[in-house]
mmCIF file with all atom_site columns, C-alpha atoms in Angstrom:
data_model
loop_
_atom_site.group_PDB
_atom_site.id
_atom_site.type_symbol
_atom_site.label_atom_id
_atom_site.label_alt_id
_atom_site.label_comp_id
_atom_site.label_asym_id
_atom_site.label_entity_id
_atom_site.label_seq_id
_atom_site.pdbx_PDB_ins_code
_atom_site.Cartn_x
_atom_site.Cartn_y
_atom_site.Cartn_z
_atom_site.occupancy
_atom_site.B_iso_or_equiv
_atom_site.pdbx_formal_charge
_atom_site.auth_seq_id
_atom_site.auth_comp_id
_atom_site.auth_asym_id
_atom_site.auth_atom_id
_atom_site.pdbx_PDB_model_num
ATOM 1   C CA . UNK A 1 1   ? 0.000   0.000  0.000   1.00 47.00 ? 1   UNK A CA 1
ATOM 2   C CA . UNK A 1 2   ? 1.291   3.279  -1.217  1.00 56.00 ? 2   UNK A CA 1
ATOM 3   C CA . UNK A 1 3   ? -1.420  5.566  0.051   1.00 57.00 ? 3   UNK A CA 1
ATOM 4   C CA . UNK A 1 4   ? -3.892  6.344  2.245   1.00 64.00 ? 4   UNK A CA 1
ATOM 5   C CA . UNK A 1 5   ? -6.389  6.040  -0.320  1.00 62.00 ? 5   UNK A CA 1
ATOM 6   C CA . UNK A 1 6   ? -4.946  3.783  -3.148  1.00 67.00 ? 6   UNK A CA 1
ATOM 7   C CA . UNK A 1 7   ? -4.543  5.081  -6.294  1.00 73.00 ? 7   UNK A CA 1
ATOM 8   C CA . UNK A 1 8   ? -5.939  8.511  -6.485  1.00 76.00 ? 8   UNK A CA 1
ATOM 9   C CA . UNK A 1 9   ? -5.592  9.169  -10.248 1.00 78.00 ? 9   UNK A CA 1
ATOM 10  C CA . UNK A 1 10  ? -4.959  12.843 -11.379 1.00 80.00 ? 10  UNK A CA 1
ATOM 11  C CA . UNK A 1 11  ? -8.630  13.375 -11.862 1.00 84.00 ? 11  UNK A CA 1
ATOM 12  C CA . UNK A 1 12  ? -9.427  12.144 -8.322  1.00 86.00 ? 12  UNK A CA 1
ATOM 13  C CA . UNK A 1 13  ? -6.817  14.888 -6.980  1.00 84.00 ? 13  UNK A CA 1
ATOM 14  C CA . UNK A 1 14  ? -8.495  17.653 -9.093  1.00 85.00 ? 14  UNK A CA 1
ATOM 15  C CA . UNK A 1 15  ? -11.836 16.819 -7.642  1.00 89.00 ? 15  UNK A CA 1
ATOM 16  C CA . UNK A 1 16  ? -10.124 16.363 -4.047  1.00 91.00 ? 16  UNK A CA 1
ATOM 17  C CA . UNK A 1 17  ? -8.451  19.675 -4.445  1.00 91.00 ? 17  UNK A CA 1
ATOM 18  C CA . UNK A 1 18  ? -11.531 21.196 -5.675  1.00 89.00 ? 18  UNK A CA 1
ATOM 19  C CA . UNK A 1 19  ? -13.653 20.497 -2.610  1.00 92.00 ? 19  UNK A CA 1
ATOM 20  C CA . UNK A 1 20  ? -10.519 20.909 -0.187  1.00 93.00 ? 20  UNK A CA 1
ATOM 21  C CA . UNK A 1 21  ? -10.473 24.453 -1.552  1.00 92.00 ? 21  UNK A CA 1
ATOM 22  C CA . UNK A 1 22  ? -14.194 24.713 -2.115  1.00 91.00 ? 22  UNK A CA 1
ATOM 23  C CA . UNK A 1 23  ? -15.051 24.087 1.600   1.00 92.00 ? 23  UNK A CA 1
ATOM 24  C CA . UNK A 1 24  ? -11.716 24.429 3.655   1.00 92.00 ? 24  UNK A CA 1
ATOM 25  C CA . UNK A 1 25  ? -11.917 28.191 2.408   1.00 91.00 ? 25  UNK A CA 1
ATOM 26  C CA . UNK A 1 26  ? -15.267 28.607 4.542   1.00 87.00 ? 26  UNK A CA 1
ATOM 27  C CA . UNK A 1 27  ? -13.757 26.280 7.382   1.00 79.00 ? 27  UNK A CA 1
ATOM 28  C CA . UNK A 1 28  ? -16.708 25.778 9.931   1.00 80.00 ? 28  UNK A CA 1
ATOM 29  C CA . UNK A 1 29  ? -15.893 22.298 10.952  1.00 83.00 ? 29  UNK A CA 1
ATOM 30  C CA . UNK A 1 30  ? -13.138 20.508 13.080  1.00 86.00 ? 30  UNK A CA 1
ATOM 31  C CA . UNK A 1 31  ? -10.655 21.526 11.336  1.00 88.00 ? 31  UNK A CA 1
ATOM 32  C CA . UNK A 1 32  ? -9.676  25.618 11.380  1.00 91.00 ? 32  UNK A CA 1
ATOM 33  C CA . UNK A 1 33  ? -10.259 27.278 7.745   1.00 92.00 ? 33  UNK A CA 1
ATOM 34  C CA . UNK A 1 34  ? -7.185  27.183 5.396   1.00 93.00 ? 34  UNK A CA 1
ATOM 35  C CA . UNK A 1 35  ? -4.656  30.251 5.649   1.00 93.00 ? 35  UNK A CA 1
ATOM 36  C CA . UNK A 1 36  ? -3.581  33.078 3.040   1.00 94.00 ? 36  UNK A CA 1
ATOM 37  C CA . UNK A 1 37  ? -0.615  30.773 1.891   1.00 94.00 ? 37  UNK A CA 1
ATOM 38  C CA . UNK A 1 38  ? -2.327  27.065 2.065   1.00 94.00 ? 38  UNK A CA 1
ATOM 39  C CA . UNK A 1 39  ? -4.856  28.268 0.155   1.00 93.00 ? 39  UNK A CA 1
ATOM 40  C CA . UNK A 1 40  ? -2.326  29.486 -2.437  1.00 92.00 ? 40  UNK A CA 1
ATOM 41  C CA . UNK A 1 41  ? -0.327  26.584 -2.939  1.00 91.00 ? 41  UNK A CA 1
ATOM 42  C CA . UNK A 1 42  ? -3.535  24.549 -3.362  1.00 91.00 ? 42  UNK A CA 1
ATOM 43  C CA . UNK A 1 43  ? -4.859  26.701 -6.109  1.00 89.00 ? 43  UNK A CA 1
ATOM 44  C CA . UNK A 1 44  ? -1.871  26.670 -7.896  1.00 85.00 ? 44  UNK A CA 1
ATOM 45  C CA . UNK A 1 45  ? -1.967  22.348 -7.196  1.00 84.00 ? 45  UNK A CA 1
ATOM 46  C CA . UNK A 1 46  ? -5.293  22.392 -8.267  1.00 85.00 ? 46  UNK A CA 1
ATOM 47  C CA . UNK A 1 47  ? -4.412  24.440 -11.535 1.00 81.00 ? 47  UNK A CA 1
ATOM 48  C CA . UNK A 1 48  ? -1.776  22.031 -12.519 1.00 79.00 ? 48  UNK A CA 1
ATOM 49  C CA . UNK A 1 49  ? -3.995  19.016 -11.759 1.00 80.00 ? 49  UNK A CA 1
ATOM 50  C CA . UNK A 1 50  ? -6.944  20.775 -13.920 1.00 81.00 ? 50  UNK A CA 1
ATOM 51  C CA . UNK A 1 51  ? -4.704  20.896 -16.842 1.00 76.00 ? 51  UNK A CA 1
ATOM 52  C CA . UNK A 1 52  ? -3.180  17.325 -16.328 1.00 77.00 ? 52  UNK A CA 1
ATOM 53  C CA . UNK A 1 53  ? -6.529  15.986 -15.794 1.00 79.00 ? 53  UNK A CA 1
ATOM 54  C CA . UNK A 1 54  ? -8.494  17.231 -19.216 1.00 76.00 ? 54  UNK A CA 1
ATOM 55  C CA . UNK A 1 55  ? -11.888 16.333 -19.858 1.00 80.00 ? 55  UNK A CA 1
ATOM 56  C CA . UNK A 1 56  ? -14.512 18.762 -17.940 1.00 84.00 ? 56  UNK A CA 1
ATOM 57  C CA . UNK A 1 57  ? -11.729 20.132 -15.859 1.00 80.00 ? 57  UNK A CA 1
ATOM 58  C CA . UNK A 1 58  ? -9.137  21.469 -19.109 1.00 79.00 ? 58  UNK A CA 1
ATOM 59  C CA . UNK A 1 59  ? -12.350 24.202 -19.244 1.00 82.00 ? 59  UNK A CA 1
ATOM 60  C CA . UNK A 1 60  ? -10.725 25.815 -16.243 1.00 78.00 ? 60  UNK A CA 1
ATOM 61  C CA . UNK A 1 61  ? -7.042  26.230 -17.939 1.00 75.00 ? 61  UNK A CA 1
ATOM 62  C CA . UNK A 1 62  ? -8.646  26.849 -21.623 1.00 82.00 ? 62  UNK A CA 1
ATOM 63  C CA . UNK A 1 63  ? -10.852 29.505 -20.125 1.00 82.00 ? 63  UNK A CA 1
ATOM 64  C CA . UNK A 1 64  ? -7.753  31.227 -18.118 1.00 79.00 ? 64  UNK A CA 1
ATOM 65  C CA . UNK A 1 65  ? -5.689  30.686 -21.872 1.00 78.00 ? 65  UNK A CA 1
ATOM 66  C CA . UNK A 1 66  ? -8.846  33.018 -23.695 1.00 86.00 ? 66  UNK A CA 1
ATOM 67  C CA . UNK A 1 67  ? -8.542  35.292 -20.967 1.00 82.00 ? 67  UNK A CA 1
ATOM 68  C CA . UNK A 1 68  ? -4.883  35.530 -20.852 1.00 79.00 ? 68  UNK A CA 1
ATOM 69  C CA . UNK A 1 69  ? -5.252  35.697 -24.692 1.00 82.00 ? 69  UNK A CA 1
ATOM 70  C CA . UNK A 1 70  ? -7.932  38.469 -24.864 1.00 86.00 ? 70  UNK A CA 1
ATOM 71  C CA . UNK A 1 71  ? -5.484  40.827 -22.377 1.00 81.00 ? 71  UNK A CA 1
ATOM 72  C CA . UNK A 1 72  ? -2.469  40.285 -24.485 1.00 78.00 ? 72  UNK A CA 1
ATOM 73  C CA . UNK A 1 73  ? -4.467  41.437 -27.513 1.00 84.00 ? 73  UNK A CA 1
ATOM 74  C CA . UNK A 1 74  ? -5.743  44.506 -25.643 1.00 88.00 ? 74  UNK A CA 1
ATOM 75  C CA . UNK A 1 75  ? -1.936  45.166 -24.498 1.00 86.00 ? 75  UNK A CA 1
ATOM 76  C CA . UNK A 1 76  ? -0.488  44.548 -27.379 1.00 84.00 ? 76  UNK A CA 1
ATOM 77  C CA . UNK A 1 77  ? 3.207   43.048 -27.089 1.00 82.00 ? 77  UNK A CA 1
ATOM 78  C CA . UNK A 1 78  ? 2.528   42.265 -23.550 1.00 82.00 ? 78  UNK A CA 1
ATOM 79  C CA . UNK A 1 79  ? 4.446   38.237 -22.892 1.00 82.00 ? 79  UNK A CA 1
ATOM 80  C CA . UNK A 1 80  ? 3.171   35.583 -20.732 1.00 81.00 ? 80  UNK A CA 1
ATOM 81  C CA . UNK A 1 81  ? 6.209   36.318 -18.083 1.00 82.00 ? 81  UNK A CA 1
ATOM 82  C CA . UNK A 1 82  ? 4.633   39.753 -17.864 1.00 84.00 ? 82  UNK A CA 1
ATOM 83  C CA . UNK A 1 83  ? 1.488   38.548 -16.969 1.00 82.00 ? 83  UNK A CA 1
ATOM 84  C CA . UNK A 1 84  ? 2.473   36.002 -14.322 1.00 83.00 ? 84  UNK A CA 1
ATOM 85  C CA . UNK A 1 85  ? 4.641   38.568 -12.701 1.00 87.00 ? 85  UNK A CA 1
ATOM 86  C CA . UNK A 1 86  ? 1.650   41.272 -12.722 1.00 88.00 ? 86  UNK A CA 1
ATOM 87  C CA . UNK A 1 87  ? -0.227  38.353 -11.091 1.00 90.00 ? 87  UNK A CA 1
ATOM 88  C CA . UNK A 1 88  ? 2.380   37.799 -8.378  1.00 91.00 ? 88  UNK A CA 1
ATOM 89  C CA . UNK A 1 89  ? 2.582   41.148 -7.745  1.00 94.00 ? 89  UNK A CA 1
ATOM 90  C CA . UNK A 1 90  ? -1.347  41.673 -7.464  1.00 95.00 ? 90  UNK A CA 1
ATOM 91  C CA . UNK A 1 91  ? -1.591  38.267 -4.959  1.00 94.00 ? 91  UNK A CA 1
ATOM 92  C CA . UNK A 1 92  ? 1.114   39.559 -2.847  1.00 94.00 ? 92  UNK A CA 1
ATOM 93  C CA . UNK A 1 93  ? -0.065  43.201 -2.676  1.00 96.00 ? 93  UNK A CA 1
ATOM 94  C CA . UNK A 1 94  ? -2.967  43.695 -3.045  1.00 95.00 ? 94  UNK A CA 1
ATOM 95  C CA . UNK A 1 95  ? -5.238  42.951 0.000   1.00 94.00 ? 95  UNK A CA 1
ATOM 96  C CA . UNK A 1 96  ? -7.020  39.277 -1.196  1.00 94.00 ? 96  UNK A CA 1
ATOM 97  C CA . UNK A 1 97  ? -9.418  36.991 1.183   1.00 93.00 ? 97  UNK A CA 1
ATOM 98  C CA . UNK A 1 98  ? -8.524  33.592 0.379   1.00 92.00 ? 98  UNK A CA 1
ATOM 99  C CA . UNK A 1 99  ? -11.273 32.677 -1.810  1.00 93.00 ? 99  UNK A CA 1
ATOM 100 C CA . UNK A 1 100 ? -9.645  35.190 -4.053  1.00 93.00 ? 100 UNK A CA 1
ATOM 101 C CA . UNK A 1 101 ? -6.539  33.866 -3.336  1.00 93.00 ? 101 UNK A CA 1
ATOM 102 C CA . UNK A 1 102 ? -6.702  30.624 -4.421  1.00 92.00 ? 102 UNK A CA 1
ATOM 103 C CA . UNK A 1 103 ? -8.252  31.655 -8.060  1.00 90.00 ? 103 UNK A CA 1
ATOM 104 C CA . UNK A 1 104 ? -5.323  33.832 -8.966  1.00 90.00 ? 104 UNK A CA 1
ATOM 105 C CA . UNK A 1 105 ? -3.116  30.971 -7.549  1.00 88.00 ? 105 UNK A CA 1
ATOM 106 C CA . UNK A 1 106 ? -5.280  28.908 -10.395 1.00 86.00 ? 106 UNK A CA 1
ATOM 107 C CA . UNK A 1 107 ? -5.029  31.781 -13.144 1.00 85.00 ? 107 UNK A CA 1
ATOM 108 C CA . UNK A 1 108 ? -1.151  32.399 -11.906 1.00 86.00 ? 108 UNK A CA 1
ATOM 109 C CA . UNK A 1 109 ? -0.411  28.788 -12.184 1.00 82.00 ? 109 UNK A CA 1
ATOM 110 C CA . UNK A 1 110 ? -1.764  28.948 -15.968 1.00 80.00 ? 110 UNK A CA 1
ATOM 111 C CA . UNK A 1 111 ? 0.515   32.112 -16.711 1.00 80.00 ? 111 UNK A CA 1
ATOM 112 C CA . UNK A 1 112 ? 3.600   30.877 -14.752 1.00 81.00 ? 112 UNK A CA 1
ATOM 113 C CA . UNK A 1 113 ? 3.736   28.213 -16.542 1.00 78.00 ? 113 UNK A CA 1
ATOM 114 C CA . UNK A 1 114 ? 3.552   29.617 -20.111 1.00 77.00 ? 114 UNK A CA 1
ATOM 115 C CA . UNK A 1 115 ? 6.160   32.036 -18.994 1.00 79.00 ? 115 UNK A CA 1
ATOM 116 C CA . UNK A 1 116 ? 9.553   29.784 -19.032 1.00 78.00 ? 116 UNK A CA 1
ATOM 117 C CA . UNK A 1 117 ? 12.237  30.445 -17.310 1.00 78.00 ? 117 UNK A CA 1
ATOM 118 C CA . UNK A 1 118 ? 12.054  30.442 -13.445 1.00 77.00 ? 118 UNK A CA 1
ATOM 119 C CA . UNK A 1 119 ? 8.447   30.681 -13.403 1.00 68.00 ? 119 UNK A CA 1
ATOM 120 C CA . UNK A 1 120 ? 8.234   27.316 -15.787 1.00 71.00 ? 120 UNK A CA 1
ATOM 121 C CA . UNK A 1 121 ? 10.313  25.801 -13.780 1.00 76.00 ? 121 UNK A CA 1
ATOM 122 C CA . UNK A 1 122 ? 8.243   26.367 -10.175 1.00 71.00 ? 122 UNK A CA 1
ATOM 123 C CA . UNK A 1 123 ? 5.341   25.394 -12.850 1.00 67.00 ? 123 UNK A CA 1
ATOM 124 C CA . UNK A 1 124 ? 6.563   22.451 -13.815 1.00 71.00 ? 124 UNK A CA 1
ATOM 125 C CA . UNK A 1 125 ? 7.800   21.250 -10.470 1.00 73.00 ? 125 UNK A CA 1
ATOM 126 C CA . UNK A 1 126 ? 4.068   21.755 -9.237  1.00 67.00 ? 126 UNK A CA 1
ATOM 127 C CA . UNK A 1 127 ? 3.026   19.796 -12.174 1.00 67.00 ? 127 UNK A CA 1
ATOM 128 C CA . UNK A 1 128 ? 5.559   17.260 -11.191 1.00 72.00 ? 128 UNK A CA 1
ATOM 129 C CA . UNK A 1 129 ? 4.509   17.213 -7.321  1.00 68.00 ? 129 UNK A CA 1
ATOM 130 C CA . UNK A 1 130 ? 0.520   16.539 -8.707  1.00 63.00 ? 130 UNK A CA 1
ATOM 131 C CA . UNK A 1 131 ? 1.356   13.971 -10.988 1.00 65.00 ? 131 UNK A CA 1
ATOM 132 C CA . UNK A 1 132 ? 3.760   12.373 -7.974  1.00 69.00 ? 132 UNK A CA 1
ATOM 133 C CA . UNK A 1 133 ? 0.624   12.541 -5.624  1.00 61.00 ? 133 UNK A CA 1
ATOM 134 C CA . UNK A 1 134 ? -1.878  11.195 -7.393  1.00 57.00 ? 134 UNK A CA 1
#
């Protein structure tokens, strides 16, 4: 035995990370509500596992990939490392409640990792951690 839970597939962890974020956000049980930096880390697992997963979850990254798309072609010559470092700089400044926290860790993970260099890398070692989990 591996796991806790056997083999959790990359689609199980998307839906697990979903509902993590979707009710750990609120909190209201046992268990206190997730921080600032949990919730994060889990948006930007959950973006990699949306985009590993496909199916009904790739809607998530294609729908980040118009919208990324849609602001480069209103800022014409802007690059995708411009936009995930505008994105870290808006998560880490700008005052966010964790529900808001967790879907620019999504939209940040999408832009990160179109970006290359160091930001491909932390993308792609996120990737790596999802895949190693499920």
């Amino acid at each position: 035995m591996n796991s806790v839970f056997g083999n959790l597939g990359i689609v199980g962890l998307a839906v697990a990370l979903t509902v993590l974020l979707l009710v750990g956000i609120k909190g209201g049980g046992k268990v206190k509500p997730l921080g600032w930096w949990p919730c994060l880390i889990l948006g930007m697992l959950a973006g990699s596992a949306y985009a590993a997963a496909g199916g009904v979850f790739k809607l998530i990254p294609d729908l980040v990939g118009s919208a990324l798309n849609v602001a480069q072609g209103i800022v014409p010559g802007v690059t995708m490392p411009a936009v995930a470092l505008t994105l870290a700089i808006i998560i880490l400044f700008k005052k966010l409640d964790t529900r808001q926290v967790a879907i620019l860790g999504i939209v940040f993970w999408y832009a990160a990792s179109g970006a290359g260099g160091l930001w491909g890398t932390l993308s792609d070692a996120i990737a790596n951690l999802g895949q190693q989990v499920a």
